Short mmCIF file of C-alpha atoms in Angstrom, two decimals:
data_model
loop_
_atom_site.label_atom_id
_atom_site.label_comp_id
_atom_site.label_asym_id
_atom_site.label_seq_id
_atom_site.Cartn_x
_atom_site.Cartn_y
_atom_site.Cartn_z
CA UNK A 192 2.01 14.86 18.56
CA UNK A 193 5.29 15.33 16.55
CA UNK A 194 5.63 11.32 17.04
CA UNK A 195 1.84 10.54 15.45
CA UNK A 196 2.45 12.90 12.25
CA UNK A 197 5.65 10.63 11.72
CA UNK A 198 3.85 7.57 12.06
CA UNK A 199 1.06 8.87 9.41
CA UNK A 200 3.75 9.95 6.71
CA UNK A 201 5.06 6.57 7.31
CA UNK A 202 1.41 4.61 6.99
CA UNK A 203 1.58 6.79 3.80
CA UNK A 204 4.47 5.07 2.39
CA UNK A 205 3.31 1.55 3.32
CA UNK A 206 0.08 1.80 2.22
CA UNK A 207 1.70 2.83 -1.48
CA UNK A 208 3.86 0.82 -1.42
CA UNK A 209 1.67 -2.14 -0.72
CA UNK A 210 -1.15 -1.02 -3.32
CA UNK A 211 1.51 -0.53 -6.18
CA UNK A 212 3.40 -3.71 -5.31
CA UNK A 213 -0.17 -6.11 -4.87
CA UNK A 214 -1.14 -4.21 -8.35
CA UNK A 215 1.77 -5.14 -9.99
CA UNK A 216 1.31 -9.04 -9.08
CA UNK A 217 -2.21 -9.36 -9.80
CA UNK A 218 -1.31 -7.88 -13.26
CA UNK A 219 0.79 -11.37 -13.74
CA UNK A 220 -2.36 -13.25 -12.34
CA UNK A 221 -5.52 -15.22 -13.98
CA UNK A 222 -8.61 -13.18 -13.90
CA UNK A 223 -10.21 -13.22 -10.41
CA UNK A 224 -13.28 -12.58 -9.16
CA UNK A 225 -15.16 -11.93 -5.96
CA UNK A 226 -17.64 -15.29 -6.81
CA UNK A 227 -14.68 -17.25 -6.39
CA UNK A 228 -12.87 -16.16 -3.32
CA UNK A 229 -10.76 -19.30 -2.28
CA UNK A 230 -9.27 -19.34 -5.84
CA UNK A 231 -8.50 -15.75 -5.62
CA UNK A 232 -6.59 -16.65 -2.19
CA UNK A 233 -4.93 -19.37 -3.54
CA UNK A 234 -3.23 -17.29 -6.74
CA UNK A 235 -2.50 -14.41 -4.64
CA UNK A 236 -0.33 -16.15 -2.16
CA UNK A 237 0.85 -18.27 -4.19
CA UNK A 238 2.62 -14.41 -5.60
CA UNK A 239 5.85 -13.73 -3.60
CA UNK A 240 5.40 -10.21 -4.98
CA UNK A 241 1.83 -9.80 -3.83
CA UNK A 242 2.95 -10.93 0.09
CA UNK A 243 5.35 -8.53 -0.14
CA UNK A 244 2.76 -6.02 -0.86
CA UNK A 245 0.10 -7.27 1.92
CA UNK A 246 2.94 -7.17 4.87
CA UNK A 247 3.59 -3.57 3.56
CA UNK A 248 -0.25 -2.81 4.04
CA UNK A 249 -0.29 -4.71 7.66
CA UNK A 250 2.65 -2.94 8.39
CA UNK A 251 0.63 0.69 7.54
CA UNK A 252 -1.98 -0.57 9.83
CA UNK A 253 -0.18 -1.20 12.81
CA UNK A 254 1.39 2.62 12.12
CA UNK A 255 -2.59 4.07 12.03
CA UNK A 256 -2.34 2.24 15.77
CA UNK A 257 0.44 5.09 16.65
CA UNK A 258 -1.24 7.49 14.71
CA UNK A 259 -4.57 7.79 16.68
CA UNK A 260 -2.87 7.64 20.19
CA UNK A 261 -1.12 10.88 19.12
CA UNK A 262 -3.10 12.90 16.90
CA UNK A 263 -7.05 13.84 16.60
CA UNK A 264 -9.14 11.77 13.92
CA UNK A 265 -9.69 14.36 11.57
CA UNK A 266 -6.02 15.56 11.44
CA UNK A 267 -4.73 12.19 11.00
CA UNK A 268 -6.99 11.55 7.82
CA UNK A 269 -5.37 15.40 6.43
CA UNK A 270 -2.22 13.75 6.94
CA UNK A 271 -2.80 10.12 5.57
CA UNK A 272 -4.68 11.49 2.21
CA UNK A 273 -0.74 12.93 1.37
CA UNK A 274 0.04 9.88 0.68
CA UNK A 275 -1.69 9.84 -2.75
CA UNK A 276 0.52 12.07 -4.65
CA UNK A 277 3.44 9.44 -3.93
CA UNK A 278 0.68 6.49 -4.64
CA UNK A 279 0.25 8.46 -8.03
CA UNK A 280 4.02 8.90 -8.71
CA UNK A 281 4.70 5.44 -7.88
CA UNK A 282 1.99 3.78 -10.58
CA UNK A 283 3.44 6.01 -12.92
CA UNK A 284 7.23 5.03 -12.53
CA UNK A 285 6.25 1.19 -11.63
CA UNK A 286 2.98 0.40 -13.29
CA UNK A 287 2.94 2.85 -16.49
CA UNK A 288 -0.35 4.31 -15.42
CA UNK A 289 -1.48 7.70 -16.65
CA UNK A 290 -4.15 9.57 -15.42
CA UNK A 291 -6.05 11.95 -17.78
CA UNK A 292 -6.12 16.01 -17.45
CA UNK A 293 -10.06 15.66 -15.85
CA UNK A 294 -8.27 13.25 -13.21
CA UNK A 295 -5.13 15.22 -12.27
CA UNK A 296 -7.41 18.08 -11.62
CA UNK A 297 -9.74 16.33 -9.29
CA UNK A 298 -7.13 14.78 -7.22
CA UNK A 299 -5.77 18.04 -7.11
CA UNK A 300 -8.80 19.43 -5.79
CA UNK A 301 -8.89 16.61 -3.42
CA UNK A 302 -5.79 17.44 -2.28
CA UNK A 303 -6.87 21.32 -1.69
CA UNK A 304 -10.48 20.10 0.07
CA UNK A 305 -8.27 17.78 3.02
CA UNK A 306 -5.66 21.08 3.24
CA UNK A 307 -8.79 23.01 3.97
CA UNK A 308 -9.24 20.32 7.06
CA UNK A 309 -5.84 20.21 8.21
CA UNK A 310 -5.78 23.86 8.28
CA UNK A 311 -9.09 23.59 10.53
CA UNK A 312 -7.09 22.49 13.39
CA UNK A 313 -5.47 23.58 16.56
CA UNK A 314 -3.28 21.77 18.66
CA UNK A 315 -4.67 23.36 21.71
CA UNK A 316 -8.08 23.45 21.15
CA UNK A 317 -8.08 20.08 19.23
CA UNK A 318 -8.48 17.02 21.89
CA UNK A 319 -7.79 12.98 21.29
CA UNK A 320 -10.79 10.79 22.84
CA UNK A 321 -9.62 7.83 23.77
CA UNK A 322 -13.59 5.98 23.75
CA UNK A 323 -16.85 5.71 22.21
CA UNK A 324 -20.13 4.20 22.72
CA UNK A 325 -20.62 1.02 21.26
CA UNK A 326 -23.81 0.90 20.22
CA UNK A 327 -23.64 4.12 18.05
CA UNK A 328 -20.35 2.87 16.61
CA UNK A 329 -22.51 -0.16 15.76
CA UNK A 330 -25.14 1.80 14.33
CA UNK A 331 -22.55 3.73 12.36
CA UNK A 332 -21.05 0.84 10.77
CA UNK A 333 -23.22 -1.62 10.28
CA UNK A 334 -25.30 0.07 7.15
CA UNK A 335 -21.74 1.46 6.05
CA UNK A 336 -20.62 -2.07 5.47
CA UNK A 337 -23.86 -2.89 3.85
CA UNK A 338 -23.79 -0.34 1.79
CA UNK A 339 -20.42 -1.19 0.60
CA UNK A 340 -20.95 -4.95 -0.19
CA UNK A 341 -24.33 -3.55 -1.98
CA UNK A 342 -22.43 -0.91 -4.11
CA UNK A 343 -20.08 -3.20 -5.07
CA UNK A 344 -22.38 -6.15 -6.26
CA UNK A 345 -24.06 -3.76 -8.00
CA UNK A 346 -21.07 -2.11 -9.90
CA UNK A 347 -19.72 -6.01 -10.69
CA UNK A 348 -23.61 -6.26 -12.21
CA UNK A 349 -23.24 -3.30 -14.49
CA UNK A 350 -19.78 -4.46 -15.57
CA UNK A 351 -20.47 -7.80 -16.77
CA UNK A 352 -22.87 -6.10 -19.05
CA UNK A 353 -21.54 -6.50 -22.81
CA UNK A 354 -21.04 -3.60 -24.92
CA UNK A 355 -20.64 -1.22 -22.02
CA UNK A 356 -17.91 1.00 -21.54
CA UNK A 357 -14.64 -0.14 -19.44
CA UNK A 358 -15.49 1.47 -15.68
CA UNK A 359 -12.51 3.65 -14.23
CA UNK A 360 -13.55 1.87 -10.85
CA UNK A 361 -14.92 5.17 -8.77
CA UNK A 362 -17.63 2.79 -7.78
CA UNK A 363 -15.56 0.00 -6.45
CA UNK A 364 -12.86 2.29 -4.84
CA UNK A 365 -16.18 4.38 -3.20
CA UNK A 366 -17.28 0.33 -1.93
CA UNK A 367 -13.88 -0.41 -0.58
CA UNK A 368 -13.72 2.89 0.71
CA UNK A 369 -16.50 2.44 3.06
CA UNK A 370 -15.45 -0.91 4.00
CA UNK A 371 -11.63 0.61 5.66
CA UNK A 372 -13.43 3.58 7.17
CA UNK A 373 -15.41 0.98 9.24
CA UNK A 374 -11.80 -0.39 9.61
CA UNK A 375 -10.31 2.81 10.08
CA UNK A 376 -13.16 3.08 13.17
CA UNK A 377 -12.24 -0.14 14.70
CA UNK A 378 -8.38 0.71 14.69
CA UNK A 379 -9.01 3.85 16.58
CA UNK A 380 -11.62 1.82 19.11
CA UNK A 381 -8.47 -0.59 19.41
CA UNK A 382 -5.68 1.98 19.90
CA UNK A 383 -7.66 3.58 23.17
CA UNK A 384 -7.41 0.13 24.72
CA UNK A 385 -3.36 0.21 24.38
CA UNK A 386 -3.43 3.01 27.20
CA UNK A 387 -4.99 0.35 29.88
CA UNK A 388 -2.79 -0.85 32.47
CA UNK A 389 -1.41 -4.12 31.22
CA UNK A 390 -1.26 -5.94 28.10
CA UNK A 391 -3.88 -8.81 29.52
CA UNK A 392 -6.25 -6.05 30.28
CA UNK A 393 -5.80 -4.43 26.82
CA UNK A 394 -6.17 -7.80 25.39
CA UNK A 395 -9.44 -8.52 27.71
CA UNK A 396 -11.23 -5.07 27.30
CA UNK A 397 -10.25 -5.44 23.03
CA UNK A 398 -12.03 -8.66 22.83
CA UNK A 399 -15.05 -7.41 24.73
CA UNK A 400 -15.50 -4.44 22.34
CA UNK A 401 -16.76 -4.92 19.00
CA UNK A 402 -13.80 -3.61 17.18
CA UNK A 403 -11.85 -7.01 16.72
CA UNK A 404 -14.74 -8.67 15.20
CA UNK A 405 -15.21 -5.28 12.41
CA UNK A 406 -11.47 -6.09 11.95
CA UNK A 407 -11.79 -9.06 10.94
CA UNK A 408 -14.63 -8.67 8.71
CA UNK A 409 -13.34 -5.48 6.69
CA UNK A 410 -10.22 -7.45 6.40
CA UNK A 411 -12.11 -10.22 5.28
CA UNK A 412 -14.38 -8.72 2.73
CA UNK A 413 -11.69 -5.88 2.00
CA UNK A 414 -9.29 -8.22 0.75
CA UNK A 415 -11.01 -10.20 -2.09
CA UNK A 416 -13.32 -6.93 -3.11
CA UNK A 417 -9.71 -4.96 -3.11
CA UNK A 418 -7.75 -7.74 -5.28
CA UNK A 419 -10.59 -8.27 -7.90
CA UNK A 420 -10.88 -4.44 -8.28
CA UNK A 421 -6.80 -3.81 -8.24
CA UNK A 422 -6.80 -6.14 -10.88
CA UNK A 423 -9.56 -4.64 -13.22
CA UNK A 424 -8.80 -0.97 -12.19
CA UNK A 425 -5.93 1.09 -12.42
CA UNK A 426 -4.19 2.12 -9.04
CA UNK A 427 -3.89 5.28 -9.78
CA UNK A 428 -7.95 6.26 -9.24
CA UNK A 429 -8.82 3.27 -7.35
CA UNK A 430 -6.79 3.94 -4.41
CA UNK A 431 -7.28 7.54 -4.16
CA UNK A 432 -10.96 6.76 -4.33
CA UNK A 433 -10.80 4.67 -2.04
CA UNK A 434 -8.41 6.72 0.82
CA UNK A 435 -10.84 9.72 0.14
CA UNK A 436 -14.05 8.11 1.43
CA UNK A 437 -11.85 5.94 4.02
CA UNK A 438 -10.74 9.40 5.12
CA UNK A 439 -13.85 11.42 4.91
CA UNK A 440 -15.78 8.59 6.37
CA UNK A 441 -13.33 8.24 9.73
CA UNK A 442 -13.23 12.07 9.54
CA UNK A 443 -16.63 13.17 9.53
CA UNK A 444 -18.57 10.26 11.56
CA UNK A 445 -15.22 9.33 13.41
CA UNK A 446 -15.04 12.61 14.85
CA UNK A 447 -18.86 12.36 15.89
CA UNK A 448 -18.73 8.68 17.33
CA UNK A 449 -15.88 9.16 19.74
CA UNK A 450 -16.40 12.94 20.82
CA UNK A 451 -14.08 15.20 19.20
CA UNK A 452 -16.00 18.04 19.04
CA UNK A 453 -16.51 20.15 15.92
CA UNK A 454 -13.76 23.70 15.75
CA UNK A 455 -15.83 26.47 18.18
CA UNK A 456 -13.84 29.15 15.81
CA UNK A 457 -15.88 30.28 12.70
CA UNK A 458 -12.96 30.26 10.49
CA UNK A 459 -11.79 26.79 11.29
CA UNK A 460 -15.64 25.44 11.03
CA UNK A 461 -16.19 27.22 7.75
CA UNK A 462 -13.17 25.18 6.61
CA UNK A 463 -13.77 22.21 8.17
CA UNK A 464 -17.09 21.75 6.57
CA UNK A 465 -15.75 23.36 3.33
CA UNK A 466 -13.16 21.29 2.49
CA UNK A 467 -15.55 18.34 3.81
CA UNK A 468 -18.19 19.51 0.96
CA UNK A 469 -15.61 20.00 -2.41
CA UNK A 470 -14.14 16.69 -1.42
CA UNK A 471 -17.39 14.82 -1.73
CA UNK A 472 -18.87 17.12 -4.78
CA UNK A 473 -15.55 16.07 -6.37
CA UNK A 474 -15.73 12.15 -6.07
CA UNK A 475 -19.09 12.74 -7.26
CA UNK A 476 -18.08 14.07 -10.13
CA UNK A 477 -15.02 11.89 -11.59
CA UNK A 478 -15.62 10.34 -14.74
CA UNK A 479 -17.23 6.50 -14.19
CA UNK A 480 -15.91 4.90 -17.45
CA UNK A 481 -12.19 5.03 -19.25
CA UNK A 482 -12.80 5.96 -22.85
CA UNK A 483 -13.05 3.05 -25.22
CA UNK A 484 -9.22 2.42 -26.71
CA UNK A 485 -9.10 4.45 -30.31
CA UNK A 486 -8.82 1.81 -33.07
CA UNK A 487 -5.41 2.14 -35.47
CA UNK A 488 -6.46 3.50 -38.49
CA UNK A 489 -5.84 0.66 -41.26
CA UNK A 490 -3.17 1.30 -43.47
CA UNK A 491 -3.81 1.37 -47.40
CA UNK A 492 -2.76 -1.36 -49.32
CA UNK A 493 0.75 -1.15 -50.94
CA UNK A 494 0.33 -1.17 -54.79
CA UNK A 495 2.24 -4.23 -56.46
CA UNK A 496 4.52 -3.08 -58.82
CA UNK A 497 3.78 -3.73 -62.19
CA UNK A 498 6.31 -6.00 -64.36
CA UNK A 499 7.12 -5.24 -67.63
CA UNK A 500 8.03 -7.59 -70.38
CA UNK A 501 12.01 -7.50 -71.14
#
């Protein structure tokens, strides 16, 4: 187990890493947009800086691989949602983003709702399930992906309204967020197949399963939706957006789909479904817009100085 809580502090790191560094390049970038997605390919790898960033972010998703062999669902999303206090410091010290007192409260509160779930488990009691049926993992992710491209059409509507506030990008992180838990699902379906005897059946059983093909979608989709919103958004509320509905999403329906039954303790439950509830209320509640940039005061004119006759 010791080995999987490594491998999830180290996902942490590459998944920061990768969102600050693919931030940073798109910041040096034309404007892109979801309408055009070949164009947007074509400028972000033609970025050295912005590779760099994606192989960190592949590299954090073969670690989730580890990461589910070793550890429940639910603990490993406790663990991975760590990693945004170092996404946070990092867009500070790289990208000179600030986040406002209203924000640094609710991530804090974020922070407290997925301690409540880590603190929910038990090594003993807590099991890993290695499988999961495929047509409710189908019926689980199909709508979520849905509802992700929807909410995200929709919040690229409201934005290219004029005269409306700049958005803070909850509702594109929450869209992006649904779109990796669906991922997040498929990584776990692929991880119980690394078990199997050999590596042709592993390869054989993955490509019968429908986890490959949600893979490639979400990573599809994921990328351009992720790139156009890095770009408009800052990191530092995108992203933890984002990692709390990935991690509430794998958490809650994760832990339903493939069997790992609910705490039987009353204690454990009571937190479970606690820190479940304040992480949602709080999402819910993060301001949608950035407040409109305060205009400089003009300065008064400079009286000339008045000549006088020598």
């Amino acid at each position: 187990m010791w080995w999987g809580v490594a491998a999830a502090l180290l996902a942490n790191a590459l998944y920061s890493t990768g969102f600050v560094l693919e931030k940073r390049a798109l910041g040096s970038l034309p404007q892109v947009t979801v309408r055009e997605p070949l164009r947007l390919l074509r400028l972000v790898l033609g970025s050295p800086l912005w590779i760099g960033g994606s192989l960190s972010l592949a590299a954090g998703f073969a670690a989730q691989l580890a990461v589910y062999r070793t550890l429940p669902i639910a603990a490993a999303q406790g663990i991975f949602v760590s990693g945004l206090v170092l996404l946070v410091l990092l867009s500070a010290r790289l990208l000179g983003e600030e986040t406002t007192g209203r924000e640094r409260y609710a991530l804090g509160a974020i922070l407290v709702a997925l301690l409540m779930v880590v603190l929910s488990l038990d090594e003993r009691a807590d099991t890993v399930s290695r499988a999961a049926p495929y047509a409710l993992v189908l019926t689980i992710c199909l709508p979520s992906l849905a509802m992700g491209v929807w909410l995200y059409r929709s919040a690229e509507r409201r934005a290219r309204h004029r005269h409306r506030l700049p958005t803070t990008g909850v509702e594109y992180g929450v869209a992006v967020g649904l779109l990796y838990g669906v991922s997040s699902l498929a990584i776990k379906g692929v991880s119980s197949y690394l078990t199997a005897g050999g590596l042709g059946d592993a390869v054989l059983g993955v490509l019968r399963s429908p986890y490959p093909y949600l893979l490639l979608f979400t990573g599809a989709f994921g990328l351009v939706m992720s790139q156009a919103a890095l770009q408009r958004c800052r990191a530092s509320l995108i992203v933890p957006v984002c990692t709390t509905v990935t991690c509430l999403f794998t958490a809650v329906l994760g832990t339903l789909s493939f069997g790992e039954s609910l705490p039987d303790d009353p204690l454990r439950l009571t937190l479970r479904l606690s820190g479940t509830v304040l992480a949602v209320a709080v999402l819910l509640s993060m301001p949608k817009h950035d407040p409109p940039a305060t205009p400089t005061a003009p300065q008064p004119p400079v009286p000339a100085k008045e000549l006088t006759p020598p």
